[in-house]
Coordinates of C-alpha atoms and ligand atoms in Angstrom, one line a residue:
X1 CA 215.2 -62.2 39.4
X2 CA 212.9 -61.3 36.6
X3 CA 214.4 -59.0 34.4
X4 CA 217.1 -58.4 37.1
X5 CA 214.8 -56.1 39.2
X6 CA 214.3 -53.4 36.3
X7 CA 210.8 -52.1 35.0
X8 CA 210.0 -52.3 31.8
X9 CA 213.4 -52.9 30.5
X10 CA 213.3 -56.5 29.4
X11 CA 214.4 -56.6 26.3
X12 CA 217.7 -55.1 27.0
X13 CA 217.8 -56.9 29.8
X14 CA 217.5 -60.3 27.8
X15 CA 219.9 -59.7 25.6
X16 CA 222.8 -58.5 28.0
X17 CA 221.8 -62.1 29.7
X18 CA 222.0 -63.9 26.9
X19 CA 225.4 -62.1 26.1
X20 CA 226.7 -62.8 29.3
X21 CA 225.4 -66.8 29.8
X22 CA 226.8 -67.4 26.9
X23 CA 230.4 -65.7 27.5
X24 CA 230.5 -63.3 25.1
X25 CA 229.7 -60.3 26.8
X26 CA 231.3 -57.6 25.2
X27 CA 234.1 -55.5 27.3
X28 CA 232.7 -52.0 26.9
X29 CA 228.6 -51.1 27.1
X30 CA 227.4 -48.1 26.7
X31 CA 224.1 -47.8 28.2
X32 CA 222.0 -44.7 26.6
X33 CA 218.7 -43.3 27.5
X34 CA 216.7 -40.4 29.0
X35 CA 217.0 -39.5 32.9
X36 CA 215.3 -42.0 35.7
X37 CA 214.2 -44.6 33.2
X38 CA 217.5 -47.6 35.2
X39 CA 220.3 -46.8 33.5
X40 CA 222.5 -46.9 36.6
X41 CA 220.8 -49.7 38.1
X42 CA 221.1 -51.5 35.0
X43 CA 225.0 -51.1 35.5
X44 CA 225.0 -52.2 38.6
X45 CA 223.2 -55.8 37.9
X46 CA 226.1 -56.0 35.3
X47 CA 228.0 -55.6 38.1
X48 CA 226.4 -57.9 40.3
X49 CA 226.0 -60.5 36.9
X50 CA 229.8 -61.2 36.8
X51 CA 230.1 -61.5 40.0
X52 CA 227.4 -63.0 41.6
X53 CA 228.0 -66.5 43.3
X54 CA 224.6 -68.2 42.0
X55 CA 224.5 -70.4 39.3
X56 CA 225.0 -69.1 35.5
X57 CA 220.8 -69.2 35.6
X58 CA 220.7 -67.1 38.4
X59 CA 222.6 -64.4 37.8
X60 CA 222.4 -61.6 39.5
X61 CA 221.2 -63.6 42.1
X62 CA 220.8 -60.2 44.3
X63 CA 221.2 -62.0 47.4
X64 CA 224.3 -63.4 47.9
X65 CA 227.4 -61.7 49.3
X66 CA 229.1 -60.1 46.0
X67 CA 225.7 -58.9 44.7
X68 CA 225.1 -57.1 48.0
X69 CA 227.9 -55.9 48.6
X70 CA 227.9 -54.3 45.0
X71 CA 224.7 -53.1 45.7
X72 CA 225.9 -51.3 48.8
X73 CA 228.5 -50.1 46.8
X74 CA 231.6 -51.5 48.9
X75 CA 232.7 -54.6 46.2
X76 CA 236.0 -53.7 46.3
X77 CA 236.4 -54.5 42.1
X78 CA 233.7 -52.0 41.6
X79 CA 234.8 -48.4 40.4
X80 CA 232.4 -45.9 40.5
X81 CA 233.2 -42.8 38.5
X82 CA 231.1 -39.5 38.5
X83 CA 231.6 -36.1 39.5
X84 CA 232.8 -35.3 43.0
X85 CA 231.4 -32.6 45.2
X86 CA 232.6 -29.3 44.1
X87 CA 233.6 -30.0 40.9
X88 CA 231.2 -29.6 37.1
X89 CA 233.0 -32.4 35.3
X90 CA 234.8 -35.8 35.7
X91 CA 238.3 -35.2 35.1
X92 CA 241.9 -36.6 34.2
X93 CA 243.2 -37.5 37.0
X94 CA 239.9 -39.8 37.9
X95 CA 240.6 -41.6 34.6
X96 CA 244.1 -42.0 35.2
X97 CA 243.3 -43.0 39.1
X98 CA 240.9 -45.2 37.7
X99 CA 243.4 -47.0 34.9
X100 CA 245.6 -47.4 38.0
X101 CA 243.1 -49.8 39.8
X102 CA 242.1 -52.0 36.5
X103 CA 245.8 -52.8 36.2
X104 CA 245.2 -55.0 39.3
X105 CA 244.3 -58.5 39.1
X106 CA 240.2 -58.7 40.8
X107 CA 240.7 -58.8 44.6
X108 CA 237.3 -59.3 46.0
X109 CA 235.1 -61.1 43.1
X110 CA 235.5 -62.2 39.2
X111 CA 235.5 -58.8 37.4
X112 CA 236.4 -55.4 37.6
X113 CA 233.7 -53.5 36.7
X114 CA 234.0 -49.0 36.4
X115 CA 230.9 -47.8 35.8
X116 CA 231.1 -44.3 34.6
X117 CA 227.8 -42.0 35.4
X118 CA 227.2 -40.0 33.8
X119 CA 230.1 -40.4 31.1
X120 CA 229.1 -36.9 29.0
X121 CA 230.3 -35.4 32.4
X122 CA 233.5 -36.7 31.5
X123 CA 235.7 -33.2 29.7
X124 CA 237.9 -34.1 26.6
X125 CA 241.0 -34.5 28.5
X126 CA 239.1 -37.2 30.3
X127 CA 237.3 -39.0 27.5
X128 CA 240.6 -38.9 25.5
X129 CA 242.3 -40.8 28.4
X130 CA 239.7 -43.1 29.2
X131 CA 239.9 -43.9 25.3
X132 CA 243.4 -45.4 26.3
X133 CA 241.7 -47.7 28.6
X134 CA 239.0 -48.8 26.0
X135 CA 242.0 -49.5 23.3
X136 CA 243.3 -51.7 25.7
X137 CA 241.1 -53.4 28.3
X138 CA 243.0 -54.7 31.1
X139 CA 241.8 -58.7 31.6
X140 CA 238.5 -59.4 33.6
X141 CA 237.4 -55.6 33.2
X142 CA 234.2 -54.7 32.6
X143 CA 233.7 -50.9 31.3
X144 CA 230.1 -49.5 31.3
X145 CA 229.2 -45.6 30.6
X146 CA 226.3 -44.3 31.1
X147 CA 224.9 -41.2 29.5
X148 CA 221.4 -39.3 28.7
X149 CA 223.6 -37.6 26.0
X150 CA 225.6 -39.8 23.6
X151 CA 226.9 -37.3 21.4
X152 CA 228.7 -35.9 24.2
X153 CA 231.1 -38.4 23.8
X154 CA 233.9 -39.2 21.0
X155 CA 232.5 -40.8 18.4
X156 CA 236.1 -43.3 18.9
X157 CA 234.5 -44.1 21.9
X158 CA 231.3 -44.8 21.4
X159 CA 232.5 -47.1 18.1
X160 CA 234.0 -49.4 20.7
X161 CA 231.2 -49.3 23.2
X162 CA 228.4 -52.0 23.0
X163 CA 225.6 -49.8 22.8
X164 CA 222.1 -50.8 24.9
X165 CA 218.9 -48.3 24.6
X166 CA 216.5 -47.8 27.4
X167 CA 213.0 -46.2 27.0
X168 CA 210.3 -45.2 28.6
X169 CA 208.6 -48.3 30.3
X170 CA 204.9 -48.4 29.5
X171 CA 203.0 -47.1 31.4
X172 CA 200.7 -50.5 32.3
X173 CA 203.7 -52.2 33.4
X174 CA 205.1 -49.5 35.8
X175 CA 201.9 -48.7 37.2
X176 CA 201.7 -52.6 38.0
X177 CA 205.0 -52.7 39.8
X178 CA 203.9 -49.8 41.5
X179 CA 200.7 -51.6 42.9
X180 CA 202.5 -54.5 43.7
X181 CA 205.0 -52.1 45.8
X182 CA 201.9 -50.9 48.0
X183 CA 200.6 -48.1 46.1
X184 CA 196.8 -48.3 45.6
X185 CA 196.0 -48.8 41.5
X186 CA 194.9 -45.3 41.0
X187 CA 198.0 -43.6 42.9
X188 CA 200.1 -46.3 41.1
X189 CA 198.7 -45.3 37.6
X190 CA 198.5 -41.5 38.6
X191 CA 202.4 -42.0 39.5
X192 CA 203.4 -44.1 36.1
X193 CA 201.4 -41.6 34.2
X194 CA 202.6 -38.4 35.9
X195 CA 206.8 -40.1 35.8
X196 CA 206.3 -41.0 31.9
X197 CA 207.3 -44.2 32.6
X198 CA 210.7 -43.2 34.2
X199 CA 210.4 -45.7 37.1
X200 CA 213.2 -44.0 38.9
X201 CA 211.2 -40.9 39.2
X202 CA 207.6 -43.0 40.0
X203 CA 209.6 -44.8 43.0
X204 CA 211.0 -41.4 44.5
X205 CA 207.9 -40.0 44.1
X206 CA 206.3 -43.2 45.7
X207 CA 208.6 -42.6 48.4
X208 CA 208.5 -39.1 48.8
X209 CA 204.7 -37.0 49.6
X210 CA 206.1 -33.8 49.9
X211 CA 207.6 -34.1 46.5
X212 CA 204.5 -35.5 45.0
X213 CA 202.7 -32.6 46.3
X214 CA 205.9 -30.1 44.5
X215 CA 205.1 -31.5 41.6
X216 CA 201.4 -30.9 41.9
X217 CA 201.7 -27.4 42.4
X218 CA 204.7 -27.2 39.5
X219 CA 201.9 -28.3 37.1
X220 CA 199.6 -26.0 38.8
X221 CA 202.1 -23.1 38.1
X222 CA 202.7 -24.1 34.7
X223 CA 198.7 -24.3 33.3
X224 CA 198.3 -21.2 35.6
X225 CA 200.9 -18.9 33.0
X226 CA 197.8 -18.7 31.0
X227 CA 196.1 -15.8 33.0
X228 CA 200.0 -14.7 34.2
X229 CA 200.5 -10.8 33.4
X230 CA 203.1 -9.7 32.0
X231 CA 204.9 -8.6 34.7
X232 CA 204.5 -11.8 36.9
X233 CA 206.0 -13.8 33.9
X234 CA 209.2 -11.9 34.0
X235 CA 209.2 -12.0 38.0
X236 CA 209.3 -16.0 37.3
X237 CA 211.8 -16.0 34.4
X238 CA 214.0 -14.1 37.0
X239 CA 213.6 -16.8 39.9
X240 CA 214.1 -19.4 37.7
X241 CA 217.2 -18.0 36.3
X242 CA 218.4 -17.6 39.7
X243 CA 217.4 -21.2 40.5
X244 CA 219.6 -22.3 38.0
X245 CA 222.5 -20.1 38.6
X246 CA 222.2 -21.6 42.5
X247 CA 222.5 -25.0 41.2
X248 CA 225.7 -23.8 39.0
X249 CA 227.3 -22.2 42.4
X250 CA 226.3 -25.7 44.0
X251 CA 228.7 -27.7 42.1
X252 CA 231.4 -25.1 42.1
X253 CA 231.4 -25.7 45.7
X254 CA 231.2 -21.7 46.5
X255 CA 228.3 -22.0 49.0
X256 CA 227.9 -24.1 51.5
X257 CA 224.9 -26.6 51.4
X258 CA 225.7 -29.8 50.5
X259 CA 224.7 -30.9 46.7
X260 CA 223.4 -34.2 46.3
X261 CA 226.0 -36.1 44.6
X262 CA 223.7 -37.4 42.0
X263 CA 222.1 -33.8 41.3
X264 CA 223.1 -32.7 38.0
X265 CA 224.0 -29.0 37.3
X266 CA 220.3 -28.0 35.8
X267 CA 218.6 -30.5 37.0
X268 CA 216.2 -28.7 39.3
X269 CA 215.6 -26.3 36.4
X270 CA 215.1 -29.2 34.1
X271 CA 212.4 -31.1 36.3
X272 CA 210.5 -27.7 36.4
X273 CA 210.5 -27.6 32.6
X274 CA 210.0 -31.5 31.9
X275 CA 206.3 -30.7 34.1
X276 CA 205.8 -27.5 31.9
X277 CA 206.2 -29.6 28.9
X278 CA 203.9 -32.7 30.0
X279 CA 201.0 -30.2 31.1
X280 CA 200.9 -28.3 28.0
X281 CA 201.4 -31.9 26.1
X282 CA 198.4 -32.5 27.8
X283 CA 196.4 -29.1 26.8
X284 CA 197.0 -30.1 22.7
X285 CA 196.5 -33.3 23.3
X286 CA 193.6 -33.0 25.4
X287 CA 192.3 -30.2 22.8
X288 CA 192.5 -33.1 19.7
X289 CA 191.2 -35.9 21.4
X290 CA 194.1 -38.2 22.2
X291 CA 193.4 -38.3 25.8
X292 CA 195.3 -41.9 25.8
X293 CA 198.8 -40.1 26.1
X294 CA 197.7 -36.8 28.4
X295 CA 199.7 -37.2 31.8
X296 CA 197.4 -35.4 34.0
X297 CA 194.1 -37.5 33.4
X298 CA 192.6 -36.3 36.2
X299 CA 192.5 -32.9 34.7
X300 CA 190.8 -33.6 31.7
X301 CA 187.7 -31.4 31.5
X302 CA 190.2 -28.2 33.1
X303 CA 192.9 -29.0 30.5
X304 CA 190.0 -28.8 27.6
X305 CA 188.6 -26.0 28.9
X306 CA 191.6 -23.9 29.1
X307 CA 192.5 -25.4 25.5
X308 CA 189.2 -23.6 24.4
X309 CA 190.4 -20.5 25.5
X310 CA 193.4 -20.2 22.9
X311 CA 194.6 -20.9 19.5
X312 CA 196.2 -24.3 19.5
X313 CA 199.0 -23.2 17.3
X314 CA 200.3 -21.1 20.3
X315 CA 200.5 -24.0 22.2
X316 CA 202.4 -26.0 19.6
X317 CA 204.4 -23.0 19.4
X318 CA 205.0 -22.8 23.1
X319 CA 206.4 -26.7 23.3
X320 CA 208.5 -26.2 20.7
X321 CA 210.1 -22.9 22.6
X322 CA 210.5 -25.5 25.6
X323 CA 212.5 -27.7 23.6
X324 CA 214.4 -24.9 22.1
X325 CA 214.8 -23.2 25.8
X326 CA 216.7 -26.5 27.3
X327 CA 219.0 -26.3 24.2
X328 CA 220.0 -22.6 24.5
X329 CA 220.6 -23.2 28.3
X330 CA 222.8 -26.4 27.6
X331 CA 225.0 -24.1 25.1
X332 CA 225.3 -21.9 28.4
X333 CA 223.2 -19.0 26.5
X334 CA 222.6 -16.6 29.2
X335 CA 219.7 -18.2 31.4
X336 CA 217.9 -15.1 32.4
X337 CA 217.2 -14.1 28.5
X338 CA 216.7 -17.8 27.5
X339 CA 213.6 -18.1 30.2
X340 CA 212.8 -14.5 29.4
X341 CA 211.7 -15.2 25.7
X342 CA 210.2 -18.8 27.1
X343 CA 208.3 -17.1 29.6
X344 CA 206.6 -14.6 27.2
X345 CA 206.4 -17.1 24.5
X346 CA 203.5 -18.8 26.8
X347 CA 200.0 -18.9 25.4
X348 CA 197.8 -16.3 26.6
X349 CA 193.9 -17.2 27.7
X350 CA 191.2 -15.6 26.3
X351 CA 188.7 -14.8 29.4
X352 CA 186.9 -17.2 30.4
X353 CA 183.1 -17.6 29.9
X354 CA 181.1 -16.4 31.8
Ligands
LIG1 ZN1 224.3 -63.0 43.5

């Protein structure tokens, strides 16, 4: 399977291939990269690679028994360890669980493989123990972590980690799978464009119309603070905080509702603000002429009209307080202030033109 299924991820694809056809695939991996771009999938082809029944060529065949029943998630050598429904972090007692079941020989394929997702959810007490089991791997183990934030995690065990980046795939190449998935070429480029080359989020948003239409309206909302008064602005820093504080009562399991397991605590909050940051990306950007990188091509002439209306360093200004706004709210500053500032930080429009 070209590149084991993955989009625009060949090159670290290649080399864990290489590594592994030539048996010298290193214990631990640590795979590292931003959210949606196949981290997880990546760890499950390594998965299916050291177990799959096809010939060393072939590997992960993705059709034969082991590599679908590790895709379906029931290989019973494959540990998956994240955080469990009503809970904020991965803790001790999954490690220790987890050392447990490595100290047994593989009972349905080759090699154990735990695959920890995402490892920065693991707390100290955690990481400190799993470092136990990095120190000394238990024969025909496989460890992977993956994380969208590496210096989460102990620098002792990152140090013994192989570590494999993943990007952004470009754009071309993810619009392409896209089309060849069904998509008409402009949907598929509008998709690739609009998912920054984060196939994970171009599929789901493939998949899903009622979410492409969400996001529409998200970067709607966002170009739209421009003519927001004042007191509108803090009406929306209040629902967002709200939004976010829902999300934190999700995973602490107080309300009822179930929480998708792979939702992340912020993560609704933090696709709102990755779609403020690519529109008003796309105003400067738009402004100075580098319409190669603007994400919403379709608005060009809007986006350089609304650019004409302010002073470009307030939108500079305004992307750097969204960058500054996810930081505050990952050191648990208080959300409501955070989005507060942000909110009011927005560029104003001068009217427009008659
Ligand atoms: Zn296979």
């Amino acid at each position: 399977v070209r590149d084991w299924g993955l989009i625009g991820q060949g090159r670290a694809v290649r080399a864990l291939a290489a590594a592994l056809r030539q048996g010298r695939l290193a214990h631990a991996h640590l795979l590292v990269g931003p959210a949606h771009v196949g981290k997880g999938t990546l760890a499950l082809r390594l998965a299916q690679a050291l177990n799959c029944q096809s010939g060393p060529d072939e590997r992960p065949c993705l059709g034969c028994r082991q590599c679908r029943r590790v895709q379906e998630r029931l290989h019973a050598d494959l540990h998956l360890l994240t955080v469990e429904t009503g809970h904020r972090e991965i803790r001790i007692a999954q490690v220790r669980e987890l050392e447990r079941a490595l100290s047994l020989k593989p009972f349905e394929g080759r090699t154990r493989v735990a695959i920890v997702d995402p490892a920065d959810a693991m707390n100290l007490e955690a990481q400190n123990a799993f470092l136990k089991t990095l120190e000394e791997p238990p024969p025909d183990t496989v460890l992977v972590l993956v994380t969208a934030r590496e210096t989460a995690l102990l620098p002792t065990i990152r140090s013994r980690c192989q570590r494999t980046a993943l990007g952004a795939a470009p754009v071309g190449e993810l619009a392409e799978a896209l089309a060849a998935g069904g998509l008409s070429p402009e949907e598929a480029e509008r998709l690739a464009r609009w998912s920054e080359g984060r196939p994970g989020l171009a599929l789901t948003l493939a998949r899903e119309p009622d979410l492409r239409r969400r996001r529409q309206e998200e970067a709607e909302r966002a170009l739209s603070l421009a003519e927001m008064p004042l007191p509108r602005r803090l009406a929306l820093a209040e629902e967002l905080a709200q939004l976010f504080a829902a999300e934190g009562r999700d995973r602490s399991g107080e309300e009822d509702g179930p929480p998708a397991p792979a939702a992340r605590f912020g993560e609704r909050l933090w696709a709102v603000l990755d779609v403020w940051q690519a529109a008003w990306r796309d105003v400067l950007l738009a402004a100075t002429g580098a319409e190669e990188g603007v994400v919403h091509r379709e608005w060009l002439g809007q986006l350089r009209a609304l650019a004409a209306r302010m002073p470009l360093r307030e939108v500079d200004a305004f992307l750097r307080a969204l960058a500054e706004a996810r930081r505050y709210l990952e050191d648990n500053v208080n959300p409501r202030l955070v989005l507060e500032d942000l909110l009011l930080s927005a560029p104003q429009a001068a009217p427009a033109p008659a």
